[in-house]
Coordinates of C-alpha atoms in Angstrom, one line a residue:
M894 CA -25.0 10.7 -9.7
T895 CA -22.5 7.8 -9.0
K896 CA -21.3 5.4 -11.8
Y897 CA -21.4 1.5 -11.2
I898 CA -19.1 -0.8 -13.1
F899 CA -19.2 -4.7 -12.8
V900 CA -16.4 -6.6 -13.6
T901 CA -17.1 -10.3 -14.4
G902 CA -14.6 -13.1 -15.5
G903 CA -15.2 -16.0 -17.9
V904 CA -13.7 -19.3 -19.6
L905 CA -11.7 -19.8 -16.5
S906 CA -10.3 -18.5 -13.2
S907 CA -7.1 -16.1 -12.5
L908 CA -7.4 -14.4 -15.4
G909 CA -6.9 -10.9 -13.4
K910 CA -10.4 -9.5 -12.8
G911 CA -8.8 -8.0 -9.8
I912 CA -6.1 -6.5 -11.6
T913 CA -8.5 -5.3 -14.2
A914 CA -10.8 -3.8 -11.7
S915 CA -7.8 -1.8 -10.3
S916 CA -6.5 -0.7 -13.3
I917 CA -9.7 1.0 -14.2
G918 CA -9.8 2.3 -10.7
T919 CA -6.4 3.8 -11.5
L920 CA -7.1 5.3 -14.4
L921 CA -10.3 7.0 -12.9
E922 CA -8.6 8.0 -9.9
A923 CA -5.8 9.9 -12.2
R924 CA -8.6 11.9 -13.7
G925 CA -9.6 13.2 -10.2
Y926 CA -12.6 10.7 -9.6
S927 CA -13.1 9.2 -6.4
V928 CA -13.6 5.5 -6.6
V929 CA -14.0 2.4 -4.3
I930 CA -13.8 -1.0 -5.2
K931 CA -15.3 -4.1 -4.0
K932 CA -15.6 -8.1 -4.3
F933 CA -18.4 -10.5 -4.0
D934 CA -17.4 -14.1 -3.9
P935 CA -19.3 -16.9 -4.4
Y936 CA -18.5 -19.1 -1.5
L937 CA -20.8 -19.6 1.6
N938 CA -18.1 -18.8 4.3
V939 CA -18.9 -15.5 6.0
D940 CA -15.5 -14.6 5.3
P941 CA -11.9 -16.3 4.0
G942 CA -10.4 -16.0 7.5
T943 CA -11.0 -19.5 8.6
L944 CA -9.9 -20.9 4.8
S945 CA -6.6 -22.6 4.2
P946 CA -4.0 -20.3 2.3
F947 CA -4.2 -23.3 -0.1
Q948 CA -7.7 -22.9 -0.8
H949 CA -8.1 -19.2 -1.1
G950 CA -4.4 -17.6 -1.0
E951 CA -3.8 -14.9 1.4
V952 CA -6.5 -13.1 4.0
F953 CA -5.9 -9.3 3.3
V954 CA -7.1 -7.5 6.7
T955 CA -8.8 -4.2 6.2
E956 CA -7.9 -1.1 8.5
D957 CA -11.4 -1.5 10.2
G958 CA -10.3 -5.3 10.8
A959 CA -12.1 -7.3 8.1
E960 CA -10.6 -10.5 6.8
T961 CA -11.2 -10.5 3.2
D962 CA -10.2 -11.8 -0.1
L963 CA -6.9 -11.0 -1.6
D964 CA -8.0 -9.0 -4.4
L965 CA -8.6 -6.0 -1.9
G966 CA -4.9 -6.2 -1.5
H967 CA -4.7 -5.3 -5.0
Y968 CA -7.5 -2.7 -5.2
E969 CA -5.6 -1.1 -2.0
R970 CA -2.2 -1.1 -3.7
F971 CA -3.6 0.5 -7.1
L972 CA -5.7 3.1 -5.2
T973 CA -5.0 6.1 -2.8
S974 CA -8.1 5.0 -0.8
N975 CA -8.3 2.1 1.5
T976 CA -10.9 -0.6 1.7
T977 CA -13.3 -1.5 4.4
K978 CA -15.5 -4.4 5.7
D979 CA -18.2 -3.2 3.3
C980 CA -15.8 -4.0 0.5
N981 CA -15.8 -7.9 0.5
I982 CA -19.3 -9.7 0.3
T983 CA -19.5 -13.5 0.4
T984 CA -22.7 -15.4 0.0
G985 CA -22.2 -16.8 3.3
K986 CA -22.4 -13.0 4.6
I987 CA -25.5 -12.2 2.3
Y988 CA -27.1 -15.1 3.6
Y989 CA -26.3 -14.9 7.1
S990 CA -28.1 -11.4 7.0
V991 CA -31.1 -12.8 5.4
I992 CA -31.5 -15.6 7.6
Q993 CA -30.9 -13.1 10.8
K994 CA -33.8 -10.6 9.5
E995 CA -36.2 -13.5 8.6
R996 CA -35.9 -14.9 12.5
R997 CA -36.6 -11.0 13.3
G998 CA -39.8 -11.3 11.5
D999 CA -38.5 -8.5 9.2
Y1000 CA -40.1 -9.8 5.9
L1001 CA -43.6 -9.8 7.7
G1002 CA -44.7 -13.5 6.8
A1003 CA -43.4 -13.7 3.1
T1004 CA -41.8 -16.7 1.9
V1005 CA -38.0 -16.0 1.7
Q1006 CA -36.6 -16.6 -1.8
V1007 CA -33.5 -15.9 -3.7
I1008 CA -35.5 -13.6 -5.5
P1009 CA -36.2 -10.8 -4.4
H1010 CA -34.5 -11.3 -0.7
I1011 CA -31.2 -12.4 -1.6
T1012 CA -30.9 -10.4 -4.6
D1013 CA -32.1 -7.5 -2.8
E1014 CA -29.7 -7.6 0.1
I1015 CA -26.7 -8.0 -2.3
K1016 CA -27.9 -4.9 -4.1
E1017 CA -28.2 -3.2 -0.4
S1018 CA -24.2 -3.9 -0.4
I1019 CA -23.3 -2.6 -3.7
L1020 CA -24.8 0.7 -2.7
K1021 CA -23.0 0.9 0.5
L1022 CA -20.3 3.8 0.2
S1023 CA -21.9 4.9 -3.2
E1024 CA -22.7 8.1 -1.8
D1025 CA -19.6 9.3 -1.2
N1026 CA -17.9 7.9 -4.4
D1027 CA -18.1 9.1 -8.3
F1028 CA -17.3 5.2 -9.1
V1029 CA -18.2 1.8 -7.7
I1030 CA -16.4 -0.9 -9.1
T1031 CA -17.8 -4.5 -8.1
E1032 CA -16.1 -7.6 -9.2
I1033 CA -18.0 -10.6 -9.0
G1034 CA -15.9 -13.4 -7.9
G1035 CA -16.1 -17.2 -9.9
T1036 CA -16.4 -17.7 -13.4
V1037 CA -19.8 -17.2 -15.6
G1038 CA -21.4 -20.4 -15.7
D1039 CA -20.4 -21.4 -12.2
I1040 CA -23.9 -22.2 -10.1
E1041 CA -22.7 -20.4 -7.0
S1042 CA -22.2 -16.8 -8.8
L1043 CA -25.5 -16.7 -10.4
P1044 CA -27.4 -14.9 -7.4
F1045 CA -24.9 -12.0 -7.8
L1046 CA -25.1 -12.0 -11.8
E1047 CA -28.5 -12.1 -11.2
T1048 CA -28.6 -9.0 -9.2
I1049 CA -26.3 -7.1 -11.6
R1050 CA -28.5 -7.6 -14.1
Q1051 CA -31.5 -6.3 -12.3
F1052 CA -29.3 -3.4 -11.1
K1053 CA -29.2 -1.3 -14.1
F1054 CA -33.1 -0.7 -14.0
D1055 CA -32.8 0.5 -10.6
V1056 CA -30.1 2.9 -10.9
G1057 CA -30.7 3.6 -14.6
E1058 CA -29.1 2.1 -17.6
E1059 CA -26.9 5.0 -18.3
N1060 CA -25.4 4.8 -14.9
V1061 CA -24.3 1.3 -15.3
L1062 CA -21.4 -0.6 -17.1
Y1063 CA -20.4 -4.0 -17.6
V1064 CA -16.9 -5.4 -18.4
H1065 CA -16.2 -8.9 -19.1
V1066 CA -12.8 -10.4 -18.8
T1067 CA -12.2 -13.4 -20.9
L1068 CA -9.3 -15.7 -22.5
V1069 CA -7.9 -15.8 -26.1
P1070 CA -5.7 -18.6 -26.0
F1071 CA -2.7 -19.2 -28.5
I1072 CA -2.9 -22.8 -29.6
K1073 CA 0.5 -23.8 -30.3
S1074 CA 0.0 -26.4 -32.9
A1075 CA -2.1 -24.5 -34.8
G1076 CA -0.2 -21.4 -34.8
E1077 CA -3.2 -18.9 -33.8
L1078 CA -5.3 -17.2 -31.3
K1079 CA -8.8 -18.9 -30.8
T1080 CA -11.6 -16.9 -30.2
K1081 CA -14.4 -19.3 -29.2
P1082 CA -13.8 -19.0 -25.5
T1083 CA -14.8 -15.7 -25.5
Q1084 CA -17.7 -16.3 -28.0
H1085 CA -19.0 -18.7 -25.7
S1086 CA -18.4 -17.1 -22.3
V1087 CA -20.1 -14.0 -23.6
K1088 CA -23.0 -16.1 -24.7
E1089 CA -23.3 -17.7 -21.4
L1090 CA -23.5 -14.1 -20.0
R1091 CA -26.0 -12.8 -22.2
E1092 CA -28.3 -15.8 -21.4
I1093 CA -28.5 -14.6 -18.2
G1094 CA -29.5 -11.2 -19.6
I1095 CA -26.2 -9.3 -19.2
Q1096 CA -24.7 -7.7 -22.5
P1097 CA -21.1 -6.5 -21.7
D1098 CA -20.0 -3.2 -22.8
I1099 CA -16.2 -3.7 -22.8
L1100 CA -14.5 -7.1 -23.3
V1101 CA -10.9 -7.4 -21.9
C1102 CA -9.3 -10.0 -23.6
R1103 CA -6.2 -11.9 -22.0
S1104 CA -3.7 -13.1 -24.2
E1105 CA -0.1 -14.1 -24.8
Y1106 CA 0.0 -12.2 -28.1
P1107 CA -1.5 -9.1 -29.7
L1108 CA -4.8 -9.4 -30.8
D1109 CA -4.8 -8.1 -34.9
D1110 CA -7.6 -5.9 -36.4
T1111 CA -9.3 -9.1 -37.8
I1112 CA -9.6 -11.1 -34.2
R1113 CA -11.2 -8.0 -32.7
K1114 CA -13.3 -7.4 -35.7
K1115 CA -14.2 -11.4 -35.3
I1116 CA -14.9 -11.0 -31.4
A1117 CA -16.9 -7.7 -31.8
L1118 CA -19.2 -9.3 -34.4
F1119 CA -20.2 -12.4 -32.6
C1120 CA -20.1 -11.1 -29.1
N1121 CA -22.3 -7.8 -30.0
V1122 CA -19.6 -5.1 -28.9
S1123 CA -18.1 -2.3 -31.0
K1124 CA -14.7 -3.3 -32.3
N1125 CA -12.9 -0.5 -29.9
S1126 CA -14.9 -2.1 -26.5
V1127 CA -12.6 -5.0 -27.3
I1128 CA -9.9 -4.7 -25.0
N1129 CA -6.3 -6.4 -25.3
A1130 CA -5.0 -7.2 -21.9
I1131 CA -1.6 -8.7 -23.1
D1132 CA 0.4 -10.4 -20.6
A1133 CA 2.8 -8.1 -18.9
S1134 CA 6.1 -8.2 -17.1
T1135 CA 4.7 -6.6 -14.0
I1136 CA 1.1 -5.8 -12.9
Y1137 CA 1.9 -2.3 -12.4
Q1138 CA 2.0 -1.9 -16.5
V1139 CA -1.5 -2.9 -16.7
P1140 CA -3.0 0.7 -16.1
L1141 CA -0.7 1.8 -18.6
Y1142 CA -1.4 -0.9 -21.3
M1143 CA -5.3 -0.3 -20.5
N1144 CA -4.7 3.5 -20.7
K1145 CA -3.1 2.7 -24.3
E1146 CA -6.3 0.5 -25.3
G1147 CA -8.5 3.3 -24.4
I1148 CA -10.6 1.9 -22.1
D1149 CA -10.7 4.9 -19.8
K1150 CA -11.9 6.9 -22.7
I1151 CA -14.5 4.4 -23.6
I1152 CA -15.8 4.5 -20.0
M1153 CA -16.1 8.3 -20.1
K1154 CA -17.9 8.5 -23.3
R1155 CA -20.2 5.4 -22.2
F1156 CA -21.2 7.7 -19.1
S1157 CA -21.1 11.2 -20.8
L1158 CA -18.4 12.3 -18.6
E1159 CA -15.8 15.1 -19.0
D1160 CA -12.4 13.3 -20.0
K1161 CA -10.2 15.1 -17.6
N1162 CA -6.6 16.0 -18.0
Y1163 CA -4.8 13.4 -16.1
D1164 CA -1.2 12.4 -15.5
L1165 CA 0.4 8.6 -15.3
E1166 CA 4.0 9.9 -14.7
K1167 CA 4.2 8.4 -11.5
W1168 CA 3.4 4.7 -12.9
E1169 CA 5.4 5.2 -15.6
E1170 CA 8.3 5.7 -13.2
I1171 CA 7.4 2.7 -11.0
V1172 CA 7.4 0.7 -14.0
E1173 CA 10.6 2.0 -15.4
R1174 CA 12.3 1.2 -11.8
V1175 CA 11.1 -2.3 -11.9
K1176 CA 12.0 -3.0 -15.3
N1177 CA 15.3 -1.0 -15.2
P1178 CA 16.7 -1.5 -11.7
E1179 CA 20.5 -0.5 -11.1
D1180 CA 21.2 -3.3 -9.0
E1181 CA 19.7 -6.3 -7.4
V1182 CA 19.2 -7.9 -3.9
Q1183 CA 18.7 -11.5 -2.9
I1184 CA 16.2 -12.1 0.1
G1185 CA 15.2 -15.2 1.7
V1186 CA 11.9 -15.8 2.7
V1187 CA 11.3 -18.4 5.4
G1188 CA 7.8 -20.0 5.4
K1189 CA 5.7 -23.1 5.0
Y1190 CA 3.6 -22.0 1.7
T1191 CA 6.2 -21.6 -0.4
D1192 CA 5.0 -23.4 -3.2
L1193 CA 1.8 -21.2 -3.3
K1194 CA 2.3 -17.8 -4.8
D1195 CA -1.1 -16.5 -3.7
A1196 CA -0.3 -17.3 0.2
Y1197 CA 2.3 -14.2 0.5
I1198 CA 1.3 -11.9 -2.4
S1199 CA 1.3 -8.6 -0.2
L1200 CA 4.3 -9.6 1.1
N1201 CA 5.8 -10.4 -2.3
E1202 CA 4.8 -7.1 -3.1
A1203 CA 5.7 -5.4 -0.3
L1204 CA 9.0 -6.4 -1.4
I1205 CA 8.8 -5.2 -4.7
H1206 CA 8.1 -1.8 -3.4
G1207 CA 10.9 -2.0 -1.2
G1208 CA 13.2 -2.6 -4.1
I1209 CA 11.1 0.3 -6.3
D1210 CA 12.0 2.9 -3.3
N1211 CA 16.0 1.7 -3.4
K1212 CA 15.6 1.2 -7.2
L1213 CA 16.9 -2.0 -6.9
K1214 CA 15.2 -5.6 -8.1
V1215 CA 14.4 -8.0 -5.1
N1216 CA 15.1 -11.4 -5.9
V1217 CA 12.9 -13.6 -3.5
K1218 CA 14.3 -17.2 -2.8
W1219 CA 11.5 -19.3 -1.3
I1220 CA 12.7 -21.5 1.5
D1221 CA 10.2 -24.1 2.8
A1222 CA 10.9 -24.1 6.6
E1223 CA 10.8 -27.9 7.3
D1224 CA 13.9 -27.9 5.0
L1225 CA 15.8 -25.8 7.7
E1226 CA 15.0 -28.4 10.1
K1227 CA 17.3 -30.8 8.7
P1228 CA 21.0 -30.9 9.5
M1229 CA 23.4 -28.4 8.0
P1230 CA 20.9 -25.8 7.2
D1231 CA 23.3 -23.1 6.6
V1232 CA 23.8 -24.1 3.0
L1233 CA 20.3 -22.7 2.2
L1234 CA 20.9 -19.2 4.1
D1235 CA 24.7 -18.4 2.8
D1236 CA 24.0 -16.6 -0.3
L1237 CA 21.2 -14.5 1.3
D1238 CA 21.5 -10.7 1.8
G1239 CA 18.6 -10.6 4.1
I1240 CA 16.1 -13.2 5.9
L1241 CA 12.4 -12.7 6.6
I1242 CA 9.9 -14.8 8.3
P1243 CA 6.2 -14.0 7.5
G1244 CA 3.1 -14.5 9.4
G1245 CA 1.3 -17.8 10.2
F1246 CA -0.2 -20.1 11.9
G1247 CA 0.5 -23.8 13.3
D1248 CA 4.0 -25.6 14.4
R1249 CA 4.7 -27.0 11.4
G1250 CA 7.9 -25.7 10.1
V1251 CA 8.2 -23.4 13.3
E1252 CA 11.5 -25.0 14.5
G1253 CA 13.4 -24.0 10.9
K1254 CA 12.0 -20.6 11.2
I1255 CA 13.9 -20.5 14.6
K1256 CA 17.2 -21.7 13.1
S1257 CA 16.9 -19.3 10.5
V1258 CA 16.4 -16.7 13.1
N1259 CA 19.5 -17.8 14.8
F1260 CA 21.6 -17.8 11.5
A1261 CA 20.6 -14.2 11.1
R1262 CA 21.3 -13.0 14.8
N1263 CA 24.7 -14.8 14.8
K1264 CA 26.1 -13.7 11.1
D1265 CA 24.8 -10.1 11.4
V1266 CA 22.6 -10.8 8.7
P1267 CA 19.6 -8.2 8.3
F1268 CA 16.3 -9.9 9.6
F1269 CA 12.9 -9.0 9.4
G1270 CA 10.1 -11.1 11.4
I1271 CA 6.5 -10.5 11.0
C1272 CA 3.9 -11.5 13.2
L1273 CA 4.7 -15.1 13.7
G1274 CA 8.4 -14.6 12.4
M1275 CA 8.5 -11.6 15.5
Q1276 CA 7.5 -14.6 18.0
C1277 CA 10.1 -16.8 16.5
A1278 CA 12.8 -14.4 17.1
V1279 CA 11.7 -14.1 20.7
I1280 CA 11.6 -17.7 21.4
E1281 CA 14.9 -17.9 19.3
F1282 CA 16.4 -14.9 21.7
A1283 CA 15.0 -16.7 24.9
R1284 CA 16.7 -20.0 24.3
N1285 CA 20.0 -19.1 23.1
V1286 CA 20.7 -15.6 25.0
L1287 CA 18.3 -16.0 28.2
K1288 CA 19.1 -19.6 28.2
Y1289 CA 15.7 -20.8 28.9
E1290 CA 16.3 -24.0 26.5
D1291 CA 12.4 -24.6 26.5
A1292 CA 11.2 -21.5 25.9
N1293 CA 8.6 -21.5 23.4
S1294 CA 5.0 -20.2 22.5
V1295 CA 2.0 -21.9 23.8
E1296 CA 0.5 -22.5 20.5
F1297 CA 3.4 -24.9 20.0
D1298 CA 3.9 -26.4 23.4
K1299 CA 1.0 -25.7 25.9
S1300 CA 3.4 -27.2 29.1
T1301 CA 6.5 -25.1 28.3
K1302 CA 8.1 -23.8 31.3
H1303 CA 8.8 -20.6 29.7
P1304 CA 5.7 -19.4 27.6
V1305 CA 7.7 -16.4 26.4
I1306 CA 4.8 -16.1 23.6
D1307 CA 1.2 -16.8 25.2
F1308 CA -2.6 -15.8 24.6
M1309 CA -4.0 -12.5 25.3
N1310 CA -6.3 -12.6 28.1
D1311 CA -9.1 -12.2 25.9
Q1312 CA -8.5 -14.9 23.5
K1313 CA -8.1 -17.7 26.0
K1314 CA -11.9 -18.8 26.5
I1315 CA -12.5 -18.2 22.7
K1316 CA -14.1 -21.3 20.9
Q1317 CA -15.5 -19.5 17.8
L1318 CA -12.5 -19.1 15.6
G1319 CA -13.9 -16.9 12.9
G1320 CA -13.3 -13.3 13.1
T1321 CA -12.4 -13.5 16.7
M1322 CA -8.7 -12.5 16.6
R1323 CA -7.2 -9.2 17.1
L1324 CA -7.9 -7.6 13.9
G1325 CA -7.2 -4.4 12.1
A1326 CA -5.5 -1.1 13.0
Y1327 CA -4.0 -0.6 16.7
R1328 CA -2.0 2.1 17.9
C1329 CA 1.9 1.8 18.2
D1330 CA 4.3 4.5 19.9
L1331 CA 7.8 4.2 18.9
K1332 CA 11.3 4.9 20.6
R1333 CA 13.2 7.2 19.3
N1334 CA 16.4 5.4 19.5
S1335 CA 15.2 2.8 17.2
K1336 CA 15.5 1.4 13.9
S1337 CA 11.6 1.5 13.6
Y1338 CA 11.8 5.4 14.4
Q1339 CA 14.3 5.9 11.5
A1340 CA 12.2 4.1 9.2
Y1341 CA 8.7 5.7 10.2
K1342 CA 10.1 9.0 11.2
K1343 CA 7.1 9.3 13.5
D1344 CA 6.2 9.3 17.4
T1345 CA 3.1 7.2 16.9
I1346 CA 2.0 4.8 13.8
Y1347 CA -1.0 2.5 13.1
E1348 CA -0.6 -1.0 12.0
R1349 CA -2.8 -3.9 10.6
H1350 CA -2.8 -7.0 13.0
R1351 CA -3.8 -10.5 12.8
H1352 CA -3.3 -12.6 15.5
R1353 CA -4.1 -14.2 19.0
L1354 CA -0.8 -14.5 20.8
E1355 CA 1.6 -11.8 22.2
F1356 CA 4.7 -11.5 23.9
N1357 CA 4.4 -12.3 27.3
N1358 CA 5.3 -9.2 29.4
D1359 CA 6.2 -11.5 32.4
Y1360 CA 9.4 -11.9 30.7
L1361 CA 9.9 -8.2 29.4
Q1362 CA 12.8 -7.3 32.0
A1363 CA 14.8 -10.1 31.3
F1364 CA 14.7 -9.4 27.8
V1365 CA 15.7 -5.9 27.9
K1366 CA 18.5 -6.8 30.1
E1367 CA 20.0 -8.6 27.7
G1368 CA 19.9 -6.4 25.0
L1369 CA 16.5 -6.8 23.2
L1370 CA 15.0 -3.0 22.3
I1371 CA 11.4 -2.9 22.9
S1372 CA 11.0 -0.1 19.7
G1373 CA 7.1 -0.4 19.3
H1374 CA 4.7 -0.5 22.2
N1375 CA 0.6 -0.3 22.4
P1376 CA -0.3 1.8 25.4
D1377 CA -3.9 1.2 25.4
R1378 CA -3.3 -2.8 25.9
N1379 CA 0.4 -2.7 27.3
L1380 CA 1.3 -5.0 24.2
V1381 CA 4.8 -5.1 22.9
E1382 CA 4.6 -4.2 19.2
I1383 CA 8.4 -4.1 17.8
V1384 CA 11.6 -5.6 19.0
E1385 CA 15.0 -5.1 17.6
I1386 CA 18.4 -6.1 18.7
K1387 CA 20.5 -2.9 19.5
A1388 CA 24.0 -4.6 18.6
H1389 CA 22.5 -6.0 15.0
R1390 CA 23.0 -4.0 12.0
W1391 CA 19.0 -4.5 11.2
F1392 CA 17.3 -6.9 13.1
V1393 CA 13.8 -5.7 13.6
G1394 CA 10.1 -7.9 14.2
C1395 CA 7.0 -6.8 14.5
Q1396 CA 3.8 -8.2 15.7
F1397 CA 1.6 -6.4 13.0
H1398 CA 1.3 -7.1 9.2
P1399 CA 2.9 -4.1 7.3
E1400 CA 3.0 -5.6 4.0
F1401 CA -1.0 -4.8 4.1
K1402 CA -0.4 -1.0 3.9
S1403 CA 2.5 -0.9 1.3
K1404 CA 1.8 0.5 -2.0
P1405 CA 3.9 1.1 -5.3
T1406 CA 3.4 4.7 -4.9
N1407 CA 3.9 4.7 -1.4
P1408 CA 6.3 2.2 -0.1
H1409 CA 6.1 1.0 3.5
P1410 CA 8.8 2.1 5.5
L1411 CA 10.0 -1.0 7.0
F1412 CA 10.2 -2.7 4.0
S1413 CA 12.3 0.1 2.1
R1414 CA 14.8 0.2 5.2
F1415 CA 15.1 -3.4 5.1
V1416 CA 15.9 -3.8 1.6
E1417 CA 18.2 -1.1 1.8
A1418 CA 19.9 -2.8 4.6
A1419 CA 20.0 -6.0 2.9
Y1420 CA 21.9 -4.1 0.1
K1421 CA 24.2 -2.6 2.5
Y1422 CA 25.2 -6.0 3.9
K1423 CA 25.7 -7.3 0.1
K1424 CA 28.0 -4.4 -0.8
E1425 CA 30.2 -5.0 2.5
K1426 CA 30.3 -8.5 1.7
A1427 CA 31.6 -8.1 -1.8
E1428 CA 34.2 -5.5 -0.5
K1429 CA 35.3 -8.0 2.0
S1430 CA 35.5 -10.3 -0.4
A1431 CA 37.3 -8.8 -2.5
Q1432 CA 39.9 -7.5 0.1
D1433 CA 40.6 -11.1 1.2
G1434 CA 41.1 -11.8 -2.3
K1435 CA 43.9 -9.3 -2.4
E1436 CA 45.6 -10.1 0.9
A1437 CA 45.5 -13.9 -0.3
V1438 CA 47.3 -12.7 -3.5

């Protein structure tokens, strides 16, 4: 019988429910169990696709084309399996489905209410994919006490009676803050959070207590006493230097053994050696490299979370520490931007929407192309590379994307035909995995070592094929191509040491256990460039002497 683990959070947001759920999944997978993780978000948007990154961080795209919460990125990076559209459910999606059923007359004249109709709809979402997995881990978004989360919490309260108490376990993530003036850790926020959860009717089986400092035995006993759990079930989630250390910390605390015992399951042999090696490489790199990321959400960590992790993975693969220098694209629109780029070993432009900072991104492309600095453009980053090439190599001075200039004489980036008449924005972009055939004489093929790949997309505009021959003639290599819709997927500059732009989002498929090949090779190229610069500088010094 499938086992269900529900992860809730208290006190405040950003405590790490997603990392906790992912770490539990990692430990269960290590024992040979199949795991699926889901995120239930309490907001009324059907999905986060139309939300600003300032509101909800990045939008993570699944293989089947769902726009989802960023926590699904954590799930995929920690697990071997991929998430799907059924792994991210919002209040908006639940109500939308219930209202559609009511309009069809599915409820046979009943008064539609939160209980049982909304809660039953949530239960159906929990049960999806359960038959194919040993464990379903469900993270409930928000914080206990939020009015928006109540239908989800009521549902998981009922759920244990539907599938049997022996098949359900509740994990509650709380905070044990350190009060500097008093010089001690305080348990009261955890006590109040659990009290609120118990008032809803949910008694947590395991408490995951976030803290800056270790919980001693006295504090564990106090939390256990006031929160009605055993002392062994008080798990100390102390701050880690890398999130990939969290499964090892959790294992050391014994959370997986508690879960095995609670479900009366065999505690199979397991091996966490690969995670130990990942942490070792992150904490003790052989050298470092500096990558500049030119974007417009550089002050918001969550906006580029998958990108940042993919760069870390590229560093892991090369035994290097990747230092990311976040550069606001608008700062490059000012005179003399080179000073912001001179110290970089590689330049990356991520995806994005809107014209703010675009000219600064195009300037950074120009810098990378002329200075032979390793360059990686993703989605909008690739489009900026195409615009820069058109303006400065093809001499189409007003070349642009129609997203930024509808009247440009040279729309080298244009809407796909099926996107031109779309009025409804939510879920209507080119989304999910699409085929891409690679040319063998390319950097991309050298990275993938495959003729055909499948990568995830999230965009409306494409390379304009009307200009294809002009670009090819002047040295732009179309190294990746979608044969089904005749779309350009990857561009490269033959004469450059490493200049790759891709229309898709490779960061969504990178894992610490399986770094994405484009990020690995980009970091490798940046390190080679760094060493060459150092050697040249040393040689110039000798000659000067």
